[in-house]
Amino acid sequence: MGRLTGGDPSLLRRINSAVVLHALRGAGSPTLTDLTRATGLSRPTVEGVVEGLIETGLVAESVPEEGGARRQGRPARRFRFRVEAGHLLGIEIGPHRVAALVSGLDGRIIGAASRDVSDTASADDRLDRVRVVVADVLRRTGVSRSNLRAVGVGCPGIVETDGTVRLGVALPGWTGLALGQRIQRSFRCPVLVENDANAAVVAEHWKGVAKDCDDVVFVLAGLSPGAGSLINGRLHRGFGGAAGEIGALHLLGRELRPESLLSPTDEPLHPLDEQAVTEVFALAKHGDVRAQAAVDRYLQRLVHDVAALVLALDPELVVIGGWAAGLDGILEPLRNELARYCLRPPRVVLSLLREAAVATGALRIALDHVEDELFAVEATSARA
């Protein structure tokens, strides 16, 4: 994918290739004249670049539509970006399920698959389930592994740049797991691993409620919430990938753990028992006094955690996702309390993508990697 023009190492030609390819991708079936106007390049340059891109398989000549009125003379040649020249895979690995999405080079999703998995499953069993889901979605879409250009993965935990999980307490056997290396064994293309909340904020910015916002906090709300942040449209991971780990804020003067906060009894809830959490909220809704007190404690903790990020980053928008986003009555208390605590309260909305957010963000991360190779002048210059 790095050699866009069939082996020509000229920096200028490579930049021209990226410019023409970008114009092709954003158009239907342009002619050479259309591309000349769109790129500002000369017609001979555009013609030479297009022929080179056809050789790489990234561009094809469009077939004239049948049934149209015939015109005298030879019709102008038209070209299209071949979205089927490569495919992308986005994978979510969570406590209760694994999921996968497949798209072409345009990012349009053409297939999805998911499987439930036990929250007590070992790392090996969870990765076995990932392999089953991937095989299933590739088979049903007819996409071969050799045609995949990049794979994105979203999972809980603090993730190193090489895909190793430095700390991951949500899943058994996750801390220290060389996840990128393990998944890479199944693919010939690059595998990029990212924290699940980071993937989710990327997804909401791409296809969700944050499409028009560049300063966004996405809260993956659960008993131990995490958050992903965009600053000026760019993902903020922090120096070591630990930005947004707001679930650890109970260590700073609020020692009571979330699973105790939300328990209506003297026994803590299991951190991954979503059904038990849902039952507590249902009891509170029906007037159970102890459950109502537990929900109030949980909301205060969530507000405390989110307010810390809001005060530090001053986002335009806070998006609430995760299982808590499906619970009635969580949004308005968050808005009201953030208005009390924050100097400039942000808008607070529920995730549009819901349970698809992490896998969608993982797919976008894979697409970003490929687009850097295809279109980014900076990346092109660095390789020349």
PDB file of N, CA and C in Angstrom, residues 283-373:
ATOM      1  N   LEU A 283     -35.118  -1.641  41.109  1.00  0.00           N
ATOM      2  CA  LEU A 283     -35.660  -1.534  42.467  1.00  0.00           C
ATOM      3  C   LEU A 283     -35.794  -0.069  42.881  1.00  0.00           C
ATOM      4  N   ALA A 284     -34.783   0.717  42.536  1.00  0.00           N
ATOM      5  CA  ALA A 284     -34.834   2.136  42.880  1.00  0.00           C
ATOM      6  C   ALA A 284     -36.001   2.828  42.186  1.00  0.00           C
ATOM      7  N   LYS A 285     -36.231   2.468  40.933  1.00  0.00           N
ATOM      8  CA  LYS A 285     -37.318   3.079  40.165  1.00  0.00           C
ATOM      9  C   LYS A 285     -38.679   2.762  40.784  1.00  0.00           C
ATOM     10  N   HIS A 286     -38.770   1.586  41.440  1.00  0.00           N
ATOM     11  CA  HIS A 286     -40.033   1.165  42.039  1.00  0.00           C
ATOM     12  C   HIS A 286     -40.115   1.531  43.521  1.00  0.00           C
ATOM     13  N   GLY A 287     -39.206   2.392  43.982  1.00  0.00           N
ATOM     14  CA  GLY A 287     -39.357   2.951  45.315  1.00  0.00           C
ATOM     15  C   GLY A 287     -38.591   2.285  46.432  1.00  0.00           C
ATOM     16  N   ASP A 288     -37.755   1.290  46.129  1.00  0.00           N
ATOM     17  CA  ASP A 288     -36.961   0.652  47.179  1.00  0.00           C
ATOM     18  C   ASP A 288     -35.971   1.678  47.757  1.00  0.00           C
ATOM     19  N   VAL A 289     -36.080   1.937  49.049  1.00  0.00           N
ATOM     20  CA  VAL A 289     -35.307   3.010  49.672  1.00  0.00           C
ATOM     21  C   VAL A 289     -33.812   2.732  49.625  1.00  0.00           C
ATOM     22  N   ARG A 290     -33.406   1.491  49.935  1.00  0.00           N
ATOM     23  CA  ARG A 290     -31.978   1.174  49.944  1.00  0.00           C
ATOM     24  C   ARG A 290     -31.400   1.210  48.527  1.00  0.00           C
ATOM     25  N   ALA A 291     -32.185   0.755  47.561  1.00  0.00           N
ATOM     26  CA  ALA A 291     -31.726   0.808  46.172  1.00  0.00           C
ATOM     27  C   ALA A 291     -31.619   2.258  45.698  1.00  0.00           C
ATOM     28  N   GLN A 292     -32.572   3.099  46.086  1.00  0.00           N
ATOM     29  CA  GLN A 292     -32.508   4.508  45.701  1.00  0.00           C
ATOM     30  C   GLN A 292     -31.260   5.178  46.276  1.00  0.00           C
ATOM     31  N   ALA A 293     -30.944   4.844  47.515  1.00  0.00           N
ATOM     32  CA  ALA A 293     -29.743   5.409  48.136  1.00  0.00           C
ATOM     33  C   ALA A 293     -28.490   4.933  47.403  1.00  0.00           C
ATOM     34  N   ALA A 294     -28.490   3.648  46.976  1.00  0.00           N
ATOM     35  CA  ALA A 294     -27.336   3.101  46.250  1.00  0.00           C
ATOM     36  C   ALA A 294     -27.167   3.800  44.904  1.00  0.00           C
ATOM     37  N   VAL A 295     -28.285   4.025  44.192  1.00  0.00           N
ATOM     38  CA  VAL A 295     -28.220   4.701  42.895  1.00  0.00           C
ATOM     39  C   VAL A 295     -27.736   6.140  43.069  1.00  0.00           C
ATOM     40  N   ASP A 296     -28.216   6.810  44.097  1.00  0.00           N
ATOM     41  CA  ASP A 296     -27.760   8.180  44.350  1.00  0.00           C
ATOM     42  C   ASP A 296     -26.257   8.211  44.606  1.00  0.00           C
ATOM     43  N   ARG A 297     -25.753   7.229  45.358  1.00  0.00           N
ATOM     44  CA  ARG A 297     -24.307   7.173  45.621  1.00  0.00           C
ATOM     45  C   ARG A 297     -23.535   6.946  44.332  1.00  0.00           C
ATOM     46  N   TYR A 298     -24.063   6.062  43.487  1.00  0.00           N
ATOM     47  CA  TYR A 298     -23.385   5.772  42.220  1.00  0.00           C
ATOM     48  C   TYR A 298     -23.342   7.003  41.320  1.00  0.00           C
ATOM     49  N   LEU A 299     -24.481   7.703  41.217  1.00  0.00           N
ATOM     50  CA  LEU A 299     -24.526   8.882  40.357  1.00  0.00           C
ATOM     51  C   LEU A 299     -23.583   9.969  40.865  1.00  0.00           C
ATOM     52  N   GLN A 300     -23.506  10.140  42.177  1.00  0.00           N
ATOM     53  CA  GLN A 300     -22.579  11.122  42.728  1.00  0.00           C
ATOM     54  C   GLN A 300     -21.137  10.764  42.389  1.00  0.00           C
ATOM     55  N   ARG A 301     -20.813   9.476  42.456  1.00  0.00           N
ATOM     56  CA  ARG A 301     -19.460   9.047  42.101  1.00  0.00           C
ATOM     57  C   ARG A 301     -19.190   9.276  40.618  1.00  0.00           C
ATOM     58  N   LEU A 302     -20.164   8.947  39.783  1.00  0.00           N
ATOM     59  CA  LEU A 302     -19.975   9.130  38.347  1.00  0.00           C
ATOM     60  C   LEU A 302     -19.798  10.618  38.023  1.00  0.00           C
ATOM     61  N   VAL A 303     -20.598  11.464  38.667  1.00  0.00           N
ATOM     62  CA  VAL A 303     -20.452  12.903  38.456  1.00  0.00           C
ATOM     63  C   VAL A 303     -19.078  13.370  38.901  1.00  0.00           C
ATOM     64  N   HIS A 304     -18.628  12.882  40.037  1.00  0.00           N
ATOM     65  CA  HIS A 304     -17.298  13.238  40.550  1.00  0.00           C
ATOM     66  C   HIS A 304     -16.224  12.862  39.536  1.00  0.00           C
ATOM     67  N   ASP A 305     -16.334  11.665  38.971  1.00  0.00           N
ATOM     68  CA  ASP A 305     -15.333  11.192  38.014  1.00  0.00           C
ATOM     69  C   ASP A 305     -15.370  12.003  36.723  1.00  0.00           C
ATOM     70  N   VAL A 306     -16.576  12.218  36.194  1.00  0.00           N
ATOM     71  CA  VAL A 306     -16.704  12.941  34.931  1.00  0.00           C
ATOM     72  C   VAL A 306     -16.314  14.408  35.104  1.00  0.00           C
ATOM     73  N   ALA A 307     -16.694  14.998  36.235  1.00  0.00           N
ATOM     74  CA  ALA A 307     -16.373  16.405  36.468  1.00  0.00           C
ATOM     75  C   ALA A 307     -14.865  16.637  36.484  1.00  0.00           C
ATOM     76  N   ALA A 308     -14.113  15.665  36.966  1.00  0.00           N
ATOM     77  CA  ALA A 308     -12.657  15.813  36.984  1.00  0.00           C
ATOM     78  C   ALA A 308     -12.114  15.992  35.571  1.00  0.00           C
ATOM     79  N   LEU A 309     -12.641  15.210  34.622  1.00  0.00           N
ATOM     80  CA  LEU A 309     -12.208  15.342  33.235  1.00  0.00           C
ATOM     81  C   LEU A 309     -12.721  16.633  32.606  1.00  0.00           C
ATOM     82  N   VAL A 310     -13.959  16.971  32.896  1.00  0.00           N
ATOM     83  CA  VAL A 310     -14.543  18.175  32.316  1.00  0.00           C
ATOM     84  C   VAL A 310     -13.779  19.416  32.772  1.00  0.00           C
ATOM     85  N   LEU A 311     -13.444  19.482  34.059  1.00  0.00           N
ATOM     86  CA  LEU A 311     -12.698  20.633  34.562  1.00  0.00           C
ATOM     87  C   LEU A 311     -11.303  20.707  33.951  1.00  0.00           C
ATOM     88  N   ALA A 312     -10.701  19.547  33.670  1.00  0.00           N
ATOM     89  CA  ALA A 312      -9.350  19.541  33.111  1.00  0.00           C
ATOM     90  C   ALA A 312      -9.339  19.845  31.619  1.00  0.00           C
ATOM     91  N   LEU A 313     -10.347  19.361  30.878  1.00  0.00           N
ATOM     92  CA  LEU A 313     -10.303  19.426  29.416  1.00  0.00           C
ATOM     93  C   LEU A 313     -11.261  20.429  28.805  1.00  0.00           C
ATOM     94  N   ASP A 314     -12.301  20.832  29.534  1.00  0.00           N
ATOM     95  CA  ASP A 314     -13.292  21.767  29.022  1.00  0.00           C
ATOM     96  C   ASP A 314     -13.856  21.312  27.678  1.00  0.00           C
ATOM     97  N   PRO A 315     -14.433  20.102  27.616  1.00  0.00           N
ATOM     98  CA  PRO A 315     -14.975  19.630  26.335  1.00  0.00           C
ATOM     99  C   PRO A 315     -16.281  20.326  25.988  1.00  0.00           C
ATOM    100  N   GLU A 316     -16.578  20.336  24.709  1.00  0.00           N
ATOM    101  CA  GLU A 316     -17.875  20.842  24.266  1.00  0.00           C
ATOM    102  C   GLU A 316     -18.979  19.852  24.575  1.00  0.00           C
ATOM    103  N   LEU A 317     -18.634  18.557  24.516  1.00  0.00           N
ATOM    104  CA  LEU A 317     -19.645  17.502  24.590  1.00  0.00           C
ATOM    105  C   LEU A 317     -19.149  16.352  25.455  1.00  0.00           C
ATOM    106  N   VAL A 318     -20.041  15.819  26.290  1.00  0.00           N
ATOM    107  CA  VAL A 318     -19.789  14.581  27.035  1.00  0.00           C
ATOM    108  C   VAL A 318     -20.787  13.545  26.543  1.00  0.00           C
ATOM    109  N   VAL A 319     -20.281  12.415  26.084  1.00  0.00           N
ATOM    110  CA  VAL A 319     -21.121  11.328  25.586  1.00  0.00           C
ATOM    111  C   VAL A 319     -21.080  10.185  26.601  1.00  0.00           C
ATOM    112  N   ILE A 320     -22.254   9.716  27.002  1.00  0.00           N
ATOM    113  CA  ILE A 320     -22.347   8.622  27.964  1.00  0.00           C
ATOM    114  C   ILE A 320     -22.668   7.340  27.212  1.00  0.00           C
ATOM    115  N   GLY A 321     -21.792   6.343  27.347  1.00  0.00           N
ATOM    116  CA  GLY A 321     -21.997   5.035  26.736  1.00  0.00           C
ATOM    117  C   GLY A 321     -21.779   3.948  27.769  1.00  0.00           C
ATOM    118  N   GLY A 322     -21.624   2.709  27.310  1.00  0.00           N
ATOM    119  CA  GLY A 322     -21.506   1.604  28.253  1.00  0.00           C
ATOM    120  C   GLY A 322     -22.869   1.167  28.745  1.00  0.00           C
ATOM    121  N   TRP A 323     -22.885   0.178  29.661  1.00  0.00           N
ATOM    122  CA  TRP A 323     -24.190  -0.345  30.082  1.00  0.00           C
ATOM    123  C   TRP A 323     -25.020   0.695  30.836  1.00  0.00           C
ATOM    124  N   ALA A 324     -24.377   1.648  31.506  1.00  0.00           N
ATOM    125  CA  ALA A 324     -25.146   2.648  32.245  1.00  0.00           C
ATOM    126  C   ALA A 324     -25.963   3.541  31.317  1.00  0.00           C
ATOM    127  N   ALA A 325     -25.555   3.640  30.055  1.00  0.00           N
ATOM    128  CA  ALA A 325     -26.294   4.473  29.107  1.00  0.00           C
ATOM    129  C   ALA A 325     -27.684   3.908  28.838  1.00  0.00           C
ATOM    130  N   GLY A 326     -27.906   2.637  29.125  1.00  0.00           N
ATOM    131  CA  GLY A 326     -29.207   2.042  28.904  1.00  0.00           C
ATOM    132  C   GLY A 326     -30.124   2.101  30.109  1.00  0.00           C
ATOM    133  N   LEU A 327     -29.674   2.712  31.196  1.00  0.00           N
ATOM    134  CA  LEU A 327     -30.478   2.773  32.409  1.00  0.00           C
ATOM    135  C   LEU A 327     -31.286   4.065  32.442  1.00  0.00           C
ATOM    136  N   ASP A 328     -32.540   3.943  32.802  1.00  0.00           N
ATOM    137  CA  ASP A 328     -33.435   5.104  32.836  1.00  0.00           C
ATOM    138  C   ASP A 328     -32.972   6.118  33.877  1.00  0.00           C
ATOM    139  N   GLY A 329     -33.069   7.368  33.513  1.00  0.00           N
ATOM    140  CA  GLY A 329     -32.889   8.430  34.489  1.00  0.00           C
ATOM    141  C   GLY A 329     -31.471   8.825  34.801  1.00  0.00           C
ATOM    142  N   ILE A 330     -30.487   8.339  34.028  1.00  0.00           N
ATOM    143  CA  ILE A 330     -29.113   8.672  34.369  1.00  0.00           C
ATOM    144  C   ILE A 330     -28.671  10.007  33.783  1.00  0.00           C
ATOM    145  N   LEU A 331     -29.300  10.432  32.694  1.00  0.00           N
ATOM    146  CA  LEU A 331     -28.808  11.590  31.955  1.00  0.00           C
ATOM    147  C   LEU A 331     -29.092  12.910  32.678  1.00  0.00           C
ATOM    148  N   GLU A 332     -30.330  13.102  33.120  1.00  0.00           N
ATOM    149  CA  GLU A 332     -30.692  14.386  33.722  1.00  0.00           C
ATOM    150  C   GLU A 332     -29.932  14.668  35.020  1.00  0.00           C
ATOM    151  N   PRO A 333     -29.781  13.677  35.920  1.00  0.00           N
ATOM    152  CA  PRO A 333     -28.971  13.948  37.114  1.00  0.00           C
ATOM    153  C   PRO A 333     -27.527  14.311  36.785  1.00  0.00           C
ATOM    154  N   LEU A 334     -26.956  13.688  35.764  1.00  0.00           N
ATOM    155  CA  LEU A 334     -25.599  14.020  35.361  1.00  0.00           C
ATOM    156  C   LEU A 334     -25.522  15.472  34.881  1.00  0.00           C
ATOM    157  N   ARG A 335     -26.472  15.873  34.055  1.00  0.00           N
ATOM    158  CA  ARG A 335     -26.482  17.258  33.563  1.00  0.00           C
ATOM    159  C   ARG A 335     -26.583  18.247  34.722  1.00  0.00           C
ATOM    160  N   ASN A 336     -27.508  17.956  35.643  1.00  0.00           N
ATOM    161  CA  ASN A 336     -27.731  18.885  36.748  1.00  0.00           C
ATOM    162  C   ASN A 336     -26.503  19.003  37.650  1.00  0.00           C
ATOM    163  N   GLU A 337     -25.887  17.857  37.939  1.00  0.00           N
ATOM    164  CA  GLU A 337     -24.750  17.888  38.848  1.00  0.00           C
ATOM    165  C   GLU A 337     -23.509  18.488  38.191  1.00  0.00           C
ATOM    166  N   LEU A 338     -23.311  18.218  36.917  1.00  0.00           N
ATOM    167  CA  LEU A 338     -22.172  18.829  36.225  1.00  0.00           C
ATOM    168  C   LEU A 338     -22.349  20.341  36.148  1.00  0.00           C
ATOM    169  N   ALA A 339     -23.595  20.792  36.037  1.00  0.00           N
ATOM    170  CA  ALA A 339     -23.844  22.228  36.025  1.00  0.00           C
ATOM    171  C   ALA A 339     -23.451  22.863  37.355  1.00  0.00           C
ATOM    172  N   ARG A 340     -23.555  22.110  38.429  1.00  0.00           N
ATOM    173  CA  ARG A 340     -23.167  22.619  39.746  1.00  0.00           C
ATOM    174  C   ARG A 340     -21.656  22.660  39.907  1.00  0.00           C
ATOM    175  N   TYR A 341     -20.964  21.621  39.402  1.00  0.00           N
ATOM    176  CA  TYR A 341     -19.540  21.461  39.678  1.00  0.00           C
ATOM    177  C   TYR A 341     -18.633  22.169  38.661  1.00  0.00           C
ATOM    178  N   CYS A 342     -19.084  22.298  37.425  1.00  0.00           N
ATOM    179  CA  CYS A 342     -18.185  22.721  36.347  1.00  0.00           C
ATOM    180  C   CYS A 342     -18.353  24.201  36.021  1.00  0.00           C
ATOM    181  N   LEU A 343     -17.242  24.861  35.717  1.00  0.00           N
ATOM    182  CA  LEU A 343     -17.257  26.285  35.409  1.00  0.00           C
ATOM    183  C   LEU A 343     -18.020  26.562  34.120  1.00  0.00           C
ATOM    184  N   ARG A 344     -17.900  25.680  33.139  1.00  0.00           N
ATOM    185  CA  ARG A 344     -18.655  25.799  31.892  1.00  0.00           C
ATOM    186  C   ARG A 344     -19.222  24.425  31.575  1.00  0.00           C
ATOM    187  N   PRO A 345     -20.442  24.135  32.007  1.00  0.00           N
ATOM    188  CA  PRO A 345     -21.005  22.799  31.816  1.00  0.00           C
ATOM    189  C   PRO A 345     -21.094  22.430  30.340  1.00  0.00           C
ATOM    190  N   PRO A 346     -20.636  21.243  29.967  1.00  0.00           N
ATOM    191  CA  PRO A 346     -20.753  20.796  28.573  1.00  0.00           C
ATOM    192  C   PRO A 346     -22.137  20.236  28.295  1.00  0.00           C
ATOM    193  N   ARG A 347     -22.430  20.050  27.023  1.00  0.00           N
ATOM    194  CA  ARG A 347     -23.617  19.272  26.660  1.00  0.00           C
ATOM    195  C   ARG A 347     -23.373  17.819  27.052  1.00  0.00           C
ATOM    196  N   VAL A 348     -24.405  17.150  27.521  1.00  0.00           N
ATOM    197  CA  VAL A 348     -24.298  15.748  27.925  1.00  0.00           C
ATOM    198  C   VAL A 348     -25.368  14.958  27.183  1.00  0.00           C
ATOM    199  N   VAL A 349     -24.953  13.956  26.412  1.00  0.00           N
ATOM    200  CA  VAL A 349     -25.895  13.168  25.604  1.00  0.00           C
ATOM    201  C   VAL A 349     -25.537  11.696  25.710  1.00  0.00           C
ATOM    202  N   LEU A 350     -26.478  10.861  25.343  1.00  0.00           N
ATOM    203  CA  LEU A 350     -26.232   9.422  25.295  1.00  0.00           C
ATOM    204  C   LEU A 350     -25.568   9.041  23.984  1.00  0.00           C
ATOM    205  N   SER A 351     -24.800   7.990  24.017  1.00  0.00           N
ATOM    206  CA  SER A 351     -24.155   7.471  22.818  1.00  0.00           C
ATOM    207  C   SER A 351     -25.194   7.086  21.777  1.00  0.00           C
ATOM    208  N   LEU A 352     -24.947   7.459  20.544  1.00  0.00           N
ATOM    209  CA  LEU A 352     -25.817   7.051  19.443  1.00  0.00           C
ATOM    210  C   LEU A 352     -25.516   5.622  19.013  1.00  0.00           C
ATOM    211  N   LEU A 353     -24.259   5.230  19.107  1.00  0.00           N
ATOM    212  CA  LEU A 353     -23.837   3.918  18.603  1.00  0.00           C
ATOM    213  C   LEU A 353     -24.040   2.800  19.612  1.00  0.00           C
ATOM    214  N   ARG A 354     -24.191   3.155  20.875  1.00  0.00           N
ATOM    215  CA  ARG A 354     -24.444   2.200  21.953  1.00  0.00           C
ATOM    216  C   ARG A 354     -23.418   1.062  21.931  1.00  0.00           C
ATOM    217  N   GLU A 355     -23.906  -0.199  21.870  1.00  0.00           N
ATOM    218  CA  GLU A 355     -22.984  -1.326  22.015  1.00  0.00           C
ATOM    219  C   GLU A 355     -22.060  -1.498  20.811  1.00  0.00           C
ATOM    220  N   ALA A 356     -22.339  -0.821  19.710  1.00  0.00           N
ATOM    221  CA  ALA A 356     -21.475  -0.922  18.527  1.00  0.00           C
ATOM    222  C   ALA A 356     -20.315   0.067  18.565  1.00  0.00           C
ATOM    223  N   ALA A 357     -20.251   0.921  19.591  1.00  0.00           N
ATOM    224  CA  ALA A 357     -19.277   2.011  19.589  1.00  0.00           C
ATOM    225  C   ALA A 357     -17.839   1.518  19.560  1.00  0.00           C
ATOM    226  N   VAL A 358     -17.504   0.531  20.372  1.00  0.00           N
ATOM    227  CA  VAL A 358     -16.104   0.104  20.476  1.00  0.00           C
ATOM    228  C   VAL A 358     -15.632  -0.546  19.179  1.00  0.00           C
ATOM    229  N   ALA A 359     -16.422  -1.458  18.630  1.00  0.00           N
ATOM    230  CA  ALA A 359     -16.036  -2.112  17.373  1.00  0.00           C
ATOM    231  C   ALA A 359     -15.963  -1.108  16.227  1.00  0.00           C
ATOM    232  N   THR A 360     -16.903  -0.146  16.209  1.00  0.00           N
ATOM    233  CA  THR A 360     -16.886   0.873  15.160  1.00  0.00           C
ATOM    234  C   THR A 360     -15.635   1.735  15.277  1.00  0.00           C
ATOM    235  N   GLY A 361     -15.262   2.093  16.501  1.00  0.00           N
ATOM    236  CA  GLY A 361     -14.042   2.866  16.691  1.00  0.00           C
ATOM    237  C   GLY A 361     -12.798   2.090  16.303  1.00  0.00           C
ATOM    238  N   ALA A 362     -12.782   0.804  16.600  1.00  0.00           N
ATOM    239  CA  ALA A 362     -11.648  -0.034  16.197  1.00  0.00           C
ATOM    240  C   ALA A 362     -11.523  -0.072  14.677  1.00  0.00           C
ATOM    241  N   LEU A 363     -12.660  -0.131  13.990  1.00  0.00           N
ATOM    242  CA  LEU A 363     -12.653  -0.104  12.527  1.00  0.00           C
ATOM    243  C   LEU A 363     -12.109   1.225  12.017  1.00  0.00           C
ATOM    244  N   ARG A 364     -12.516   2.332  12.651  1.00  0.00           N
ATOM    245  CA  ARG A 364     -12.036   3.654  12.230  1.00  0.00           C
ATOM    246  C   ARG A 364     -10.534   3.782  12.442  1.00  0.00           C
ATOM    247  N   ILE A 365     -10.017   3.193  13.516  1.00  0.00           N
ATOM    248  CA  ILE A 365      -8.579   3.235  13.781  1.00  0.00           C
ATOM    249  C   ILE A 365      -7.825   2.483  12.685  1.00  0.00           C
ATOM    250  N   ALA A 366      -8.377   1.354  12.236  1.00  0.00           N
ATOM    251  CA  ALA A 366      -7.775   0.631  11.113  1.00  0.00           C
ATOM    252  C   ALA A 366      -7.830   1.461   9.845  1.00  0.00           C
ATOM    253  N   LEU A 367      -8.968   2.131   9.612  1.00  0.00           N
ATOM    254  CA  LEU A 367      -9.115   2.970   8.426  1.00  0.00           C
ATOM    255  C   LEU A 367      -8.142   4.146   8.465  1.00  0.00           C
ATOM    256  N   ASP A 368      -7.965   4.750   9.639  1.00  0.00           N
ATOM    257  CA  ASP A 368      -7.010   5.858   9.767  1.00  0.00           C
ATOM    258  C   ASP A 368      -5.608   5.418   9.374  1.00  0.00           C
ATOM    259  N   HIS A 369      -5.245   4.217   9.781  1.00  0.00           N
ATOM    260  CA  HIS A 369      -3.912   3.698   9.452  1.00  0.00           C
ATOM    261  C   HIS A 369      -3.734   3.582   7.941  1.00  0.00           C
ATOM    262  N   VAL A 370      -4.741   3.054   7.266  1.00  0.00           N
ATOM    263  CA  VAL A 370      -4.659   2.882   5.816  1.00  0.00           C
ATOM    264  C   VAL A 370      -4.693   4.237   5.112  1.00  0.00           C
ATOM    265  N   GLU A 371      -5.529   5.137   5.600  1.00  0.00           N
ATOM    266  CA  GLU A 371      -5.594   6.456   4.975  1.00  0.00           C
ATOM    267  C   GLU A 371      -4.279   7.210   5.127  1.00  0.00           C
ATOM    268  N   ASP A 372      -3.581   7.008   6.237  1.00  0.00           N
ATOM    269  CA  ASP A 372      -2.265   7.628   6.396  1.00  0.00           C
ATOM    270  C   ASP A 372      -1.316   7.168   5.294  1.00  0.00           C
ATOM    271  N   GLU A 373      -1.426   5.912   4.911  1.00  0.00           N
ATOM    272  CA  GLU A 373      -0.572   5.386   3.846  1.00  0.00           C
ATOM    273  C   GLU A 373      -1.013   5.890   2.478  1.00  0.00           C
TER     274      GLU A 373
END
